Amino acid sequence: MRWDIRWAGFGGQGVIRAGEILGRAAVKQGLDSAMRPMYGPEKTGGWSRADVVISDEPIIFPLIVKPDILIAMSQDGMNRDGASLRKGGFLLIDGELVKEIKSSPSKIYSVEATSIADSLGRRIVANIVMLGAFAKAFNIVDPEILLQTIVESFPRAVELNKTAFRLGMEKVEEV
Amino acid sequence: MTLKIVREPINKHIQKIPLGWIHIIPERCKECGFCIELCPKDVLIVGNERNIKGYRWPKIADGKAYDCIACKMCEWICPEFAIFVKEVERGEVV
Amino acid sequence: MSRSQILRENIVKESPRDDLIRKDRFPHIWCPGCSLGTVLKCYVEAIASSNIPIDKHVVVSGIGCTGRIAGYIKLDSYHVTHGRPIAFAEGMRIVRPDLEVTVISGDGDLVTIGGNHFIHAIRRNVDINVFLVNNFIYGMTGNQMGSTTPIGARSSTSPYGCPEYPFNLPLLVASLGAPFVARWTTLHVRQLADAMKRALQVKGFAFIEIITSCPVGFGSYNELREGLDFIKLFRDSCVVDHNADLTKVGITLRPGEPIVLGNFVDREVPTYHDLEKEVFKKAGWLK
Amino acid sequence: MSGELKLLKPGTHFLMGNIACAEAALIAGCEFYAGYPITPSNEIAEHMSRRMPELGRHFIQMEDEIASAVAILGASAAGVKSMTATSGPGFSLMMESIGLSAMLELPCVIVDVQRAGPSTGIPTFVGQGDVMQSRWGSHGDYELVVYAPSSVQEFFDLTIEAFNTSEWLRIPTIVLSDEVVGHMYGRLEVPPYDKITIINRKKYEGRKEDYLPYNYETLIPPFVAAGEGYRIHMTGLTHDERGYPSLEIEDSHKLLERLVMKVRKNAKNLWKYESYFIDDADIVVITFGITARASIEAVKRARKEGLKIGLLKLLTLWPFPEDPVKIASQYARRILVAEINMGQLIHPVREVAECPVASINYPVGYVPPPEYILDGIRAAV
């Protein structure tokens, strides 16, 4: 089974870092993964995208044409990449930032990742909240392994990230 | 006002003027004239023999052989490594 | 021994310094009256009297008349592409602190096409010696003007006189923080060799501009047709001033405007290698 | 000096291609890195700037790509393995030094993370437009070896291979990667170190007086470094076996013959390629780099449709793997060359193929989706 997962957002939201962690966790779990980061020429605030492929077979084509899952962390990301979602695919959004859906998903999951991160005092952990939501919503990567990968990636903010991840898992809901 | 004092070395009686023995590698010479022009004692003149490229290498002017004071300016200035001077004792050379 | 006996010049095949030159390649390709061989001689004397083992000396040169110097010196010698010897020397010196790397090359090579490498090597203060031989012209390619050609001087590409300002190299190099900056001509052989010897000792970028004769190239366009014309020029128009104001040492070759010589700068400046050690410490490699 | 070498540990990793390349260079024994910032190769330099000093090795950011490519030759002449990494515009500036490396026979590795061109092109987007430049970019006759990775794993493996080949043949080698392979994160298996072959240049061992830097008796002359007392001369001028400039026809002939023959004679050992479904293929797709990943997917789908399509993925671009291409062309009706450019690798393919050859080109900047390749295949059927 191959999953094409596209994360879309703007620079500074940690989209690419989230994609990297997701891919690393998948590899840790014994799956194959490829992650392709893309971003606009702006240093911050431009568009940002991470295309993560996860498969239980060796990945031949590592890029994504029509994602199965779109994770939109901003309206801009939705505007840019919403239409690329495969018909009947799944959508995971930051429910506060994304107001208008531009794809035709079979299911939409929502979590207010940015607000939750703000409530923890660090907006930069919005991507970790989103990873928690992802782990809960989709049964692709083992949440334990994903959390472990997050902890290894940020050894100086273990508790913060654990909390962010847990809140993401708790607060995600289907809409 | 400066008062000029010319002093004689107190050991002048034991000081020797060095004597140089000029060695030449004719095939390297390109007849630039540096050695001849810059010799403070005018020891060297343009020779009359030519090397395979047609350059006339320097020779010691008549009667000047014992005027070389081994300052080695010719050796230093020569771009061709074609001339050098060995300092010798006056009794050494024939 | 009486004075009546005639001491004659001794005709020989080899010189005492032949151990440091590639004698099988002599006579060299340089023109009669060109003083590049004198630069070589001074360098040979400088390394022979340095305390560094001969086999640890390396010469790198680029393209042009002076660039050929690497081919005549019997050391590890590298003759690389046009303008690039400094970058080559930097790479070599950075990985091998035991080597004493000297770049000997021309003005066109080092500061015209290679100008960028030149200024950056000085800025970094890599521990190399750069002996730049300035003949005011591109000799080997056919006497075109360059970035050291004085205003008004003629060349094959400035038939009406060079319309550009030349570099004032001692000022340029000193302004970039080099620890050693000197200028001598090929007439000032002993001072030049002494400066070279000092440059070999200096830690960091040591620079000597060597003004040389070029009768067949620069001279033929500018009424200096013989090597001796240059010797006379150097004798008559050079002044030695170690403390010269470097903003005023640009070379014009106009009558009454001297060529200022001297060992202008000799100071201690932390080198690239000193600073790189700090990197190694921060990275945990050095304690 | 302290500590064991902190190299990337054997096992499974998930790394960016450019970082896998840098770690491979460290394992291969790269002691000197000189580079100049250019997208999309920057992660290599950034990673090396952090990792090289940790290992007591040297990283320097030079003033331009010209200086970088020359500085690594200076380090190589001093006896150490060295590399630089760049992309199209910088690669163009390095051409002069590739010729110098070939002429002085100083090993070095140049990584070109290709981007869309010509000129500044699209710096952050992919291209495969440097195929011909990597082979013919410097003036004069010389041969070198160019590897093209299509995955993070291959970028790692081929970087080590590039060092080995460079050291073995005393030539410049090029790793012709691309923006996608460079920026992509992927699974990387690092084998145990004792399973990784590391080749070091052969050093001269005879009598000092007998040493000839470019001995005509040998195809690949043994090396001596600066400062070892041999007082060698190396020049970019055409030279004789002593390394002295020469205008003689024999010297010119012998030198050039050696410079090309050391690669040509070993070509069969240098060819690396993978074939897919080739045995009964009517049509063979020949491709490399990231395009190969789309093409293999396309060929798999074509097979599902019952089309007899095979594929040859070239890992060595130069010397061009003539025999496998020729053999494929003897059985196939048609060859399709898929690449992200307006037609470059198609030329050597055409030169050796015995069947008609056509292109599947894709505009630079983007990776062709498998569907696009499949359309090209269907059109050719």
Short mmCIF file of C-alpha atoms in Angstrom, two decimals, chain C residues 19-20 22 24-25 54-58 63 68 70-82 84-99 113 116-118 120-121 123-124 126 272 276 279-280 283-287, chain D residues 1-6 31-32 49-50 52-64 66-68 70-75 77-80 96-97 100 104 106 208 224-237 242 244-245:
data_model
loop_
_atom_site.label_atom_id
_atom_site.label_comp_id
_atom_site.label_asym_id
_atom_site.label_seq_id
_atom_site.Cartn_x
_atom_site.Cartn_y
_atom_site.Cartn_z
CA ASP C 19 71.00 21.98 -7.62
CA LEU C 20 68.01 24.29 -7.26
CA ARG C 22 66.20 22.51 -13.61
CA ASP C 24 68.48 20.51 -18.17
CA ARG C 25 65.95 23.13 -19.23
CA ILE C 54 64.38 22.60 0.58
CA ASP C 55 62.01 19.71 -0.06
CA LYS C 56 59.25 21.50 1.83
CA HIS C 57 59.27 24.46 -0.50
CA VAL C 58 56.62 24.41 -3.20
CA ILE C 63 50.26 31.45 -17.10
CA ARG C 68 57.20 29.62 -16.49
CA ALA C 70 57.75 26.92 -11.85
CA GLY C 71 59.27 24.98 -14.71
CA TYR C 72 62.79 26.19 -14.03
CA ILE C 73 62.99 25.75 -10.29
CA LYS C 74 63.95 22.37 -8.97
CA LEU C 75 61.33 22.11 -6.28
CA ASP C 76 57.89 20.59 -6.23
CA SER C 77 56.45 23.00 -8.74
CA TYR C 78 53.00 23.37 -10.19
CA HIS C 79 52.19 25.34 -13.30
CA VAL C 80 48.44 25.76 -13.34
CA THR C 81 45.78 27.62 -15.30
CA HIS C 82 45.70 31.35 -15.98
CA ARG C 84 44.51 30.44 -10.54
CA PRO C 85 47.82 29.73 -8.80
CA ILE C 86 46.75 31.45 -5.58
CA ALA C 87 43.61 29.34 -5.28
CA PHE C 88 45.67 26.22 -5.98
CA ALA C 89 48.25 27.26 -3.39
CA GLU C 90 45.55 27.94 -0.81
CA GLY C 91 44.13 24.43 -1.22
CA MET C 92 47.59 22.94 -0.89
CA ARG C 93 48.68 25.02 2.09
CA ILE C 94 45.45 24.49 4.01
CA VAL C 95 45.78 20.71 3.96
CA ARG C 96 49.55 20.64 4.45
CA PRO C 97 50.87 22.96 7.15
CA ASP C 98 54.36 21.52 6.70
CA LEU C 99 54.70 23.02 3.22
CA ILE C 113 42.45 37.60 -14.41
CA ASN C 116 39.42 37.95 -7.19
CA HIS C 117 41.50 35.07 -5.84
CA PHE C 118 44.24 37.55 -4.98
CA HIS C 120 40.36 37.00 -1.09
CA ALA C 121 43.54 35.14 -0.23
CA ARG C 123 41.62 38.87 3.25
CA ARG C 124 41.78 35.30 4.57
CA VAL C 126 46.34 32.22 4.19
CA TYR C 272 43.62 31.71 8.42
CA GLU C 276 40.73 27.59 11.52
CA VAL C 279 36.87 26.16 14.29
CA PHE C 280 38.45 22.81 15.08
CA ALA C 283 33.81 21.47 16.46
CA GLY C 284 35.36 19.34 19.19
CA TRP C 285 38.30 18.08 17.16
CA LEU C 286 40.96 20.03 19.01
CA LYS C 287 40.95 20.42 22.76
CA MET D 1 43.91 15.09 17.71
CA SER D 2 41.17 13.22 19.41
CA GLY D 3 38.42 10.72 19.11
CA GLU D 4 37.38 8.03 16.71
CA LEU D 5 36.10 9.16 13.37
CA LYS D 6 32.50 10.17 13.72
CA GLU D 31 39.89 15.62 3.55
CA PHE D 32 39.27 18.91 1.81
CA SER D 49 31.14 22.99 6.96
CA ARG D 50 29.76 21.43 10.12
CA MET D 52 34.55 18.35 8.25
CA PRO D 53 35.96 20.22 11.29
CA GLU D 54 34.46 17.59 13.57
CA LEU D 55 36.74 15.11 11.83
CA GLY D 56 39.75 17.42 11.73
CA ARG D 57 39.31 17.93 8.03
CA HIS D 58 39.22 21.16 6.08
CA PHE D 59 36.26 23.09 4.75
CA ILE D 60 36.68 26.39 2.98
CA GLN D 61 34.20 28.62 1.25
CA MET D 62 36.02 30.14 -1.68
CA GLU D 63 35.32 33.35 -3.56
CA ASP D 64 33.83 31.59 -6.58
CA ILE D 66 36.66 28.76 -10.25
CA ALA D 67 38.68 29.07 -7.06
CA SER D 68 36.86 26.13 -5.49
CA VAL D 70 41.30 24.90 -8.40
CA ALA D 71 41.75 24.76 -4.63
CA ILE D 72 40.65 21.12 -4.55
CA LEU D 73 43.36 20.38 -7.10
CA GLY D 74 45.94 22.09 -4.90
CA ALA D 75 44.84 19.87 -2.04
CA ALA D 77 48.48 17.68 -5.37
CA ALA D 78 49.31 17.73 -1.68
CA GLY D 79 48.05 14.16 -1.53
CA VAL D 80 44.56 14.37 -0.05
CA GLU D 96 38.68 25.09 -16.92
CA SER D 97 39.75 23.16 -13.84
CA LEU D 100 43.53 20.96 -15.49
CA LEU D 104 47.82 17.10 -14.26
CA LEU D 106 45.11 15.07 -10.06
CA LYS D 208 63.57 8.36 -6.06
CA VAL D 224 53.83 11.44 -5.34
CA ALA D 225 52.61 14.36 -3.29
CA ALA D 226 54.19 17.76 -2.80
CA GLY D 227 56.81 17.86 -0.09
CA GLU D 228 58.00 14.27 -0.42
CA GLY D 229 61.34 15.23 -1.88
CA TYR D 230 60.76 14.23 -5.48
CA ARG D 231 60.81 17.82 -6.68
CA ILE D 232 58.31 17.08 -9.37
CA HIS D 233 57.00 19.49 -11.94
CA MET D 234 53.41 19.46 -13.08
CA THR D 235 52.16 21.71 -15.82
CA GLY D 236 48.96 22.24 -17.72
CA LEU D 237 51.13 22.59 -20.82
CA ARG D 242 59.24 14.11 -16.82
CA TYR D 244 58.36 19.21 -18.61
CA PRO D 245 56.62 21.22 -21.30
#
